[in-house]
Short mmCIF file of C-alpha atoms and ligand atoms in Angstrom, two decimals:
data_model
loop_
_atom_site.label_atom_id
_atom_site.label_comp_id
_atom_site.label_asym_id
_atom_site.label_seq_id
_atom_site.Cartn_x
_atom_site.Cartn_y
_atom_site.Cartn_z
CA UNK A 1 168.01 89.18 157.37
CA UNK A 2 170.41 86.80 156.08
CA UNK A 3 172.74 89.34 153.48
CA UNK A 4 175.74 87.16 154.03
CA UNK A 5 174.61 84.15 152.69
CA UNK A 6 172.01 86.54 149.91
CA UNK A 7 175.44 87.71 148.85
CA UNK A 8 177.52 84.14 149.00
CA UNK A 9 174.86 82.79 146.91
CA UNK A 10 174.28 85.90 144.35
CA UNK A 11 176.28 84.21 141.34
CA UNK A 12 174.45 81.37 141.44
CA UNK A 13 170.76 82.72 141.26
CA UNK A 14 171.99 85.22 138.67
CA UNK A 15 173.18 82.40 136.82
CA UNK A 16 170.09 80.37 137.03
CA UNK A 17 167.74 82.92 136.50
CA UNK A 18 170.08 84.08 132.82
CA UNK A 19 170.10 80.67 131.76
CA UNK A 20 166.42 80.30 132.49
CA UNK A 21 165.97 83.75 131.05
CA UNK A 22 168.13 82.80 127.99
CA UNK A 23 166.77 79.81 127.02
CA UNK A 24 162.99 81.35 127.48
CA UNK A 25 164.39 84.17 125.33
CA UNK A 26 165.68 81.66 122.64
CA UNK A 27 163.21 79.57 121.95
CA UNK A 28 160.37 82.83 121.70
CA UNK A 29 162.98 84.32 118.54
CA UNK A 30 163.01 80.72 117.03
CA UNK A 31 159.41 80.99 117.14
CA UNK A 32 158.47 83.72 116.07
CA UNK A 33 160.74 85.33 114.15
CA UNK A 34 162.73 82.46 112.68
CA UNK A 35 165.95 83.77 113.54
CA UNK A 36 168.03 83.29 117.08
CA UNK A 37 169.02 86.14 118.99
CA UNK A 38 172.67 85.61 120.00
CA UNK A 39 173.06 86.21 123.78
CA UNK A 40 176.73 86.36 124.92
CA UNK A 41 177.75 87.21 128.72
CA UNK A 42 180.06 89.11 129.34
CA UNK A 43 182.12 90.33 132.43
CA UNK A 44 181.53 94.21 133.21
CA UNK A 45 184.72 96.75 133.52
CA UNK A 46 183.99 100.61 135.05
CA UNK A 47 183.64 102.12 131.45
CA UNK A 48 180.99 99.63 130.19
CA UNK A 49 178.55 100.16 133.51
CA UNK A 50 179.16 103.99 133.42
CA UNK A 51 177.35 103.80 130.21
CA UNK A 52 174.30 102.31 131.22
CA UNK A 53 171.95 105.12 132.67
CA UNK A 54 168.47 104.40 132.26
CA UNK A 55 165.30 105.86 133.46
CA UNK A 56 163.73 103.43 136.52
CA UNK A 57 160.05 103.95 137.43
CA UNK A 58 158.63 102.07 140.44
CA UNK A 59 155.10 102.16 141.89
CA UNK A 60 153.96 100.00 144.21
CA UNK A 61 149.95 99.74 145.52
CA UNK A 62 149.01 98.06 149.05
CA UNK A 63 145.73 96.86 148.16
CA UNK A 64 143.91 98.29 150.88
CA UNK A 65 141.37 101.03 152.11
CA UNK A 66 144.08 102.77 153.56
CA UNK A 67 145.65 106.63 152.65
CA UNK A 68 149.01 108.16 152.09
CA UNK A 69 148.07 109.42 155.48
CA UNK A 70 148.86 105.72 156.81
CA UNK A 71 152.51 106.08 155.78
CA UNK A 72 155.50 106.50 157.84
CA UNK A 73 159.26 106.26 157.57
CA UNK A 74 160.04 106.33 153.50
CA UNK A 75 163.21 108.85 152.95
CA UNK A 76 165.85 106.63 153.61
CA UNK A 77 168.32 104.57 151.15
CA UNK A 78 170.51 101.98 152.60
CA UNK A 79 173.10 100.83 149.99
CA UNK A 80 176.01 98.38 150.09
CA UNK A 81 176.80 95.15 152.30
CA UNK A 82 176.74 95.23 156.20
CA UNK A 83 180.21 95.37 157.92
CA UNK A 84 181.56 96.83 155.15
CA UNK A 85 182.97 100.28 154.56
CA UNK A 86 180.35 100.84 151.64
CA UNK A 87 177.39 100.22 153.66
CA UNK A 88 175.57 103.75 153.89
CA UNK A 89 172.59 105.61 154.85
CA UNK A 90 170.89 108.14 152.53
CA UNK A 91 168.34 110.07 152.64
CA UNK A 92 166.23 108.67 149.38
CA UNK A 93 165.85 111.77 147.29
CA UNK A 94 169.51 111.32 146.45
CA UNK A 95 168.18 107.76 144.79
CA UNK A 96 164.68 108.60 143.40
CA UNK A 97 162.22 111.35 143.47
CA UNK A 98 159.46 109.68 145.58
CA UNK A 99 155.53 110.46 147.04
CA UNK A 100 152.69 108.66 147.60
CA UNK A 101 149.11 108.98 145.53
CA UNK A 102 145.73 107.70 147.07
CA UNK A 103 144.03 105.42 144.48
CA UNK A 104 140.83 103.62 144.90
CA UNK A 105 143.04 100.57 145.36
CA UNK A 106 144.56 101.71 147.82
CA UNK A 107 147.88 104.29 148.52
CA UNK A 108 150.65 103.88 145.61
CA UNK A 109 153.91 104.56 146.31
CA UNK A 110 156.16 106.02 143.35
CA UNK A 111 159.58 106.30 142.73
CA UNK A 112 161.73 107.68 140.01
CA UNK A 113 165.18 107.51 139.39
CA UNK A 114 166.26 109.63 136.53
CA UNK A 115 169.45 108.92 134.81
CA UNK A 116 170.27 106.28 137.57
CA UNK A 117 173.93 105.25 137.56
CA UNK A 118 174.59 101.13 137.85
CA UNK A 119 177.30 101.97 139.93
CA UNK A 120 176.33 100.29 143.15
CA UNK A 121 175.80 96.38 143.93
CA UNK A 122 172.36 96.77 145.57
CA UNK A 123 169.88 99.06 147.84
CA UNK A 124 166.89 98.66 149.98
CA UNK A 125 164.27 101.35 150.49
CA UNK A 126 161.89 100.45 153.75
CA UNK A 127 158.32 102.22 154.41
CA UNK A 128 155.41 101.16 157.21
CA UNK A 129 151.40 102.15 157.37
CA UNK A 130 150.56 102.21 160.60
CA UNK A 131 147.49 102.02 162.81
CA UNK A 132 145.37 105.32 162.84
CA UNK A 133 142.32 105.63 164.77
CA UNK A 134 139.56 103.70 163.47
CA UNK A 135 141.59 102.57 160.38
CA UNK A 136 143.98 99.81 160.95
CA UNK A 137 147.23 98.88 159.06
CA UNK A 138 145.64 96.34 156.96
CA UNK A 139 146.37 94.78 153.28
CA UNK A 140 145.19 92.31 151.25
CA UNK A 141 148.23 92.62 148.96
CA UNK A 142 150.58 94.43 146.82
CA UNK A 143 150.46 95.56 142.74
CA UNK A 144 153.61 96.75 141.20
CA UNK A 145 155.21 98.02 137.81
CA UNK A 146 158.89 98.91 137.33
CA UNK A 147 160.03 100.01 133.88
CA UNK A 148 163.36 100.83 132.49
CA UNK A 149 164.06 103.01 129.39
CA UNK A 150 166.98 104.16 128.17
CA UNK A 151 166.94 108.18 128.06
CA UNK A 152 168.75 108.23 124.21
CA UNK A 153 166.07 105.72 122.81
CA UNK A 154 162.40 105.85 124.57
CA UNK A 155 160.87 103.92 121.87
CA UNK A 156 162.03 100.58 123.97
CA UNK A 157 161.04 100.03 127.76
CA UNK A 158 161.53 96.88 130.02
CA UNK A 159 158.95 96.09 132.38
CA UNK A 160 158.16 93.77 135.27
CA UNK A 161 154.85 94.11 137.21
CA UNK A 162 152.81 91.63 139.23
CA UNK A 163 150.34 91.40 142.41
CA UNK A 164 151.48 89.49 145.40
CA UNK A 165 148.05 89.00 146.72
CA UNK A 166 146.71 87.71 149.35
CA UNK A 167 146.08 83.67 149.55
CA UNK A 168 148.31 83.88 146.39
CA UNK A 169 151.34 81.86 149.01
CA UNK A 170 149.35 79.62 150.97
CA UNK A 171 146.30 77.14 149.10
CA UNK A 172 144.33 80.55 147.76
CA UNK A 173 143.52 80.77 151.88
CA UNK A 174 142.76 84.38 151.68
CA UNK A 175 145.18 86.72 154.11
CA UNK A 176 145.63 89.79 155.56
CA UNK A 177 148.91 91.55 155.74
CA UNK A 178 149.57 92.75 159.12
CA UNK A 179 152.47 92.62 161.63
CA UNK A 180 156.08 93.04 162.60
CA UNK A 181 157.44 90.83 159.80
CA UNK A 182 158.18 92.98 156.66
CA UNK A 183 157.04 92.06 153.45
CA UNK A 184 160.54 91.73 151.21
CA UNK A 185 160.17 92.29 147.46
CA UNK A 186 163.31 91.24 145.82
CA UNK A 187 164.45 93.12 142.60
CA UNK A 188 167.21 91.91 140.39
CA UNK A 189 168.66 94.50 137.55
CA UNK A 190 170.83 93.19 134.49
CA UNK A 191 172.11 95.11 132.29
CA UNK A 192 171.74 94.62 128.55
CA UNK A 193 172.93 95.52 125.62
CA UNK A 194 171.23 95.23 122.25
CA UNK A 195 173.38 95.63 119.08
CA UNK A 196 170.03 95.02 117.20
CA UNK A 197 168.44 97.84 118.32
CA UNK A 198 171.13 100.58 117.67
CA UNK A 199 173.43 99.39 120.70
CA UNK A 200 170.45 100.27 122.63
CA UNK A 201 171.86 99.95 127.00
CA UNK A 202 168.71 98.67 128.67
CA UNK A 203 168.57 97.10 132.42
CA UNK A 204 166.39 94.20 132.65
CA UNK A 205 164.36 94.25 135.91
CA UNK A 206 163.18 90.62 137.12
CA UNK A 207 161.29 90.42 140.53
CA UNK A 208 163.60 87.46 141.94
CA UNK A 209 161.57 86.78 145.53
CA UNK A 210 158.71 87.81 147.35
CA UNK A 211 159.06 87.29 151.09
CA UNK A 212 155.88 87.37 152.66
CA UNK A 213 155.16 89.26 155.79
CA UNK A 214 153.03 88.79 158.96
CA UNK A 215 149.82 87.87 157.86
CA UNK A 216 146.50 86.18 159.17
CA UNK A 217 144.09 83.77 157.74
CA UNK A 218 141.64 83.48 160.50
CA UNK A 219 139.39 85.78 161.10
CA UNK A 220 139.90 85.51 165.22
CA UNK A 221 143.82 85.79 164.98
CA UNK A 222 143.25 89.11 162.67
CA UNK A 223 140.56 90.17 165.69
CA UNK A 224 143.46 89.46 168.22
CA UNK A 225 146.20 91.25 166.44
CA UNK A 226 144.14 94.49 165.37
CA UNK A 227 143.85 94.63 169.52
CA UNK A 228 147.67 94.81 169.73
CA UNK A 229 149.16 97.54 169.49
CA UNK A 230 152.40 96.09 168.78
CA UNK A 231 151.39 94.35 165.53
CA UNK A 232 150.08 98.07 164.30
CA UNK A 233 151.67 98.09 160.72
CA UNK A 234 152.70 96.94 157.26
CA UNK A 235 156.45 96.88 156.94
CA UNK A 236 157.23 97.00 153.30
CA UNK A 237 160.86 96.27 151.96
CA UNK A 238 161.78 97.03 148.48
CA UNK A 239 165.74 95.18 147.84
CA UNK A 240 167.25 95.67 144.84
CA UNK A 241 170.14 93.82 143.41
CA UNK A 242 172.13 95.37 140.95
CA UNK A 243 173.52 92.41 138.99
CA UNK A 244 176.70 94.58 137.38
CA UNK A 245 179.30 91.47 137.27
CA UNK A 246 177.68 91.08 133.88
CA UNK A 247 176.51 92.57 130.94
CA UNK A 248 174.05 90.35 128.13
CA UNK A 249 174.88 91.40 124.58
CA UNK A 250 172.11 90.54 122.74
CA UNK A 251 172.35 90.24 118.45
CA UNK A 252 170.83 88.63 115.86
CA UNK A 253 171.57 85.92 114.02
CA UNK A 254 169.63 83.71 110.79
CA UNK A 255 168.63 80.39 111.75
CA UNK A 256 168.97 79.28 108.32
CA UNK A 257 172.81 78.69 108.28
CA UNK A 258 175.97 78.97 110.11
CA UNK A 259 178.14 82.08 109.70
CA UNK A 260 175.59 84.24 108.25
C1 NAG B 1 150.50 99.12 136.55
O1 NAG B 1 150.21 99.24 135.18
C2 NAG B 1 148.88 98.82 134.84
C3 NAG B 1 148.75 98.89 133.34
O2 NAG B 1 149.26 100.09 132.85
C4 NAG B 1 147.87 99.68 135.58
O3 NAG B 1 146.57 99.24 135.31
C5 NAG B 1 148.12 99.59 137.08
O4 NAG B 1 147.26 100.47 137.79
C6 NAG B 1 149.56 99.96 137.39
N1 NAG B 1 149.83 99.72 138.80
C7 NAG B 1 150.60 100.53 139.52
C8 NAG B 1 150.84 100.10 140.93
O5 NAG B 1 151.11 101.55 139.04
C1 NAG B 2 145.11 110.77 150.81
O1 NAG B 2 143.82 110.61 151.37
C2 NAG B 2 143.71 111.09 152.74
C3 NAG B 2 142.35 110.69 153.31
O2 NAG B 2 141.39 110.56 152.33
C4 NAG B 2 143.93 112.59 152.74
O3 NAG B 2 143.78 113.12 154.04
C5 NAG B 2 145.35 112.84 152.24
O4 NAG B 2 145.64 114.23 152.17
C6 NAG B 2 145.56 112.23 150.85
N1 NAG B 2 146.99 112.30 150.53
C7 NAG B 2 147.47 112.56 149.32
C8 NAG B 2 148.93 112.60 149.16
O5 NAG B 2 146.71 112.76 148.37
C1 NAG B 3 164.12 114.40 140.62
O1 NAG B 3 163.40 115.20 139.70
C2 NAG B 3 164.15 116.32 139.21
C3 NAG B 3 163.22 117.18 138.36
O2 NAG B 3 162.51 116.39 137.44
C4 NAG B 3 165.36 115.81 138.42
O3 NAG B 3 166.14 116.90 137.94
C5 NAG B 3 166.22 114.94 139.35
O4 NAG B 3 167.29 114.39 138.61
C6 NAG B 3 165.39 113.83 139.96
N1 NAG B 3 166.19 113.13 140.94
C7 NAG B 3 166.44 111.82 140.90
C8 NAG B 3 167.30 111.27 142.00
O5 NAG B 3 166.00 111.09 140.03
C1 NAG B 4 141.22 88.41 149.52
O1 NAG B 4 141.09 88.77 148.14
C2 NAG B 4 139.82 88.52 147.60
C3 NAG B 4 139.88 88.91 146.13
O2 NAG B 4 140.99 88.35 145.53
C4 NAG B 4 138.76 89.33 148.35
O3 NAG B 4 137.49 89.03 147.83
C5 NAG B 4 138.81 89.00 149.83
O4 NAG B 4 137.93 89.86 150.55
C6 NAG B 4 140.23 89.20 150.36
N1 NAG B 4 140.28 88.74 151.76
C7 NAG B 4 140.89 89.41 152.73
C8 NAG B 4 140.87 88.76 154.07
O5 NAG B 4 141.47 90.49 152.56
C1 NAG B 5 152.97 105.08 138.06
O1 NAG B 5 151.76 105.72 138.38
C2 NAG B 5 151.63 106.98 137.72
C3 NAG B 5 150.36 107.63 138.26
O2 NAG B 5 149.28 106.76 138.15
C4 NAG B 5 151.59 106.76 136.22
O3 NAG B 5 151.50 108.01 135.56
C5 NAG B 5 152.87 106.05 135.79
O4 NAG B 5 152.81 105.74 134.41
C6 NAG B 5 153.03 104.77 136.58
N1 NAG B 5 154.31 104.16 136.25
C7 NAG B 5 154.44 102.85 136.06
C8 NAG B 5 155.83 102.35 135.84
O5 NAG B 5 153.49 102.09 136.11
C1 NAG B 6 161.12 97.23 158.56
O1 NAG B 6 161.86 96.15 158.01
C2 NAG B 6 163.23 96.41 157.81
C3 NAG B 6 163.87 95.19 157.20
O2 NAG B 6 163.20 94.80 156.07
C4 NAG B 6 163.91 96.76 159.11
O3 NAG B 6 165.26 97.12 158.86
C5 NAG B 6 163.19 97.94 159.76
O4 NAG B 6 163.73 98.18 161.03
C6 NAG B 6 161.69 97.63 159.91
N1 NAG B 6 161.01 98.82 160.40
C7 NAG B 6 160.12 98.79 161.38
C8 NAG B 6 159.53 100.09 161.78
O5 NAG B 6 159.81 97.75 161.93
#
């Protein structure tokens, strides 16, 4: 994977995504409430990211008639950049309380980070299903929720969820999810801070890229590859980035005049 260049370009699509984010944000207060929310950006020191511990739920669904019993490798936590001295291997219970729950979707992963720290600049958490007899790797997509609340206020929570389905990349062509490439999910975090809402510390969650994996969309190629042994699983990547150059400060502000 190409982390230099993810990393070379992270101000940039942080940047485009806040403005996008902003503007989106702007134009919904005007709207409905009549009055602007003032967003200001503002670079992060130690003290101002220690104080933004929030809860973070994840769960994830492979849309499939597979089990938990499919699932191999989750209990690792990789965290900071490649070739440098941060770059470390956990095991992931030191991240997030995690298991796996068969649904009649298909098996969910969970993960829960309690009081997670912002500390670190971003993390990837890997898992495969594998072959079993009888009962190929096989997907026809992914469902996901992640939420955010801040411990000392519950009453808010910030959310993203989606399904990355299949045919949902390529002309509604449905696919199957199979093969050596792993499906990425990209994750970006901001933190923000609402002076509205009693100084409420809040980390926005935005799913920034989905990277499709090996897949097929004819029914012969899927024959071929559920004879090969070699394509025998679902590699699923969950990357976050912890965008903590930054913190939003959110207030409000009349639209009727200036300087009110
Ligand atoms: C996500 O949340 C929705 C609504 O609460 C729920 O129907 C769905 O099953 C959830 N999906 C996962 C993967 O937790
Ligand atoms: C999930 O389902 C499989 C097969 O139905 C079962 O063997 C396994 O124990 C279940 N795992 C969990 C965690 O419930
Ligand atoms: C895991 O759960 C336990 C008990 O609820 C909690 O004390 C602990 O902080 C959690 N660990 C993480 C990393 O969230
Ligand atoms: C693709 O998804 C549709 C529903 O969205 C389902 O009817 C179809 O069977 C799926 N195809 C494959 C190959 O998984
Ligand atoms: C995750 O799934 C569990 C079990 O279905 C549910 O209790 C929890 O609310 C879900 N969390 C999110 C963030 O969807
Ligand atoms: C799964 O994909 C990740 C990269 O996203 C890679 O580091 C890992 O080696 C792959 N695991 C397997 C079993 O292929």
């Amino acid at each position: 994977m190409k982390r230099k260049t993810e990393l070379g370009g992270t101000f940039s699509i942080a940047s485009w995504i806040l403005f996008i984010g902003l503007f989106a944000a702007l134009l919904y207060h005007i709207i409905a409430k009549r009055a602007i929310e003032m967003h200001n950006v503002r670079a992060t020191n130690a003290p101002d990211l220690a104080a933004f511990i929030n809860d973070l739920e994840f769960n994830i669904t492979t849309i499939s008639s597979m089990s938990c019993l499919h699932l191999r490798g989750l209990g690792t936590v990789v965290t900071g950049n490649p070739g440098l001295i941060d770059y470390r291997f956990a095991p992931l219970s030191t991240f997030a309380n995690y298991s796996c729950i068969n649904t009649t979707k298909g098996p969910t992963i969970m993960l829960k980070c309690s009081r997670c720290p912002l500390s670190r600049d971003n993390a990837y958490i890997s898992w495969q299903f594998v072959d079993l007899p009888n009962s190929p790797a096989a997907a026809a997509g992914f469902q996901f929720n992640l939420t955010a609340t801040d411990p000392k206020n519950k009453k808010h929570v910030s959310l993203v969820s989606g399904t990355l389905r299949n045919g949902s990349n390529f002309d509604d062509k449905p696919v199957t999810f199979r093969g050596l490439t792993p499906n990425i999910l990209k994750f970006n975090f901001f933190p923000r801070l609402y002076h509205n809402l009693n100084d409420l510390k809040l980390i926005q969650p935005l799913l920034h890229e989905f990277l499709p994996g090996s897949s097929f969309d004819e029914i012969s190629q899927l024959q071929a590859s559920l004879e090969s042994p070699n394509d025998g699983l679902i590699n699923t990547t969950l990357y976050i980035n912890f965008l903590s150059s930054y913190i939003v400060e959110i207030k409000d502000q009349n639209v009727m005049g200036p300087g009110e």
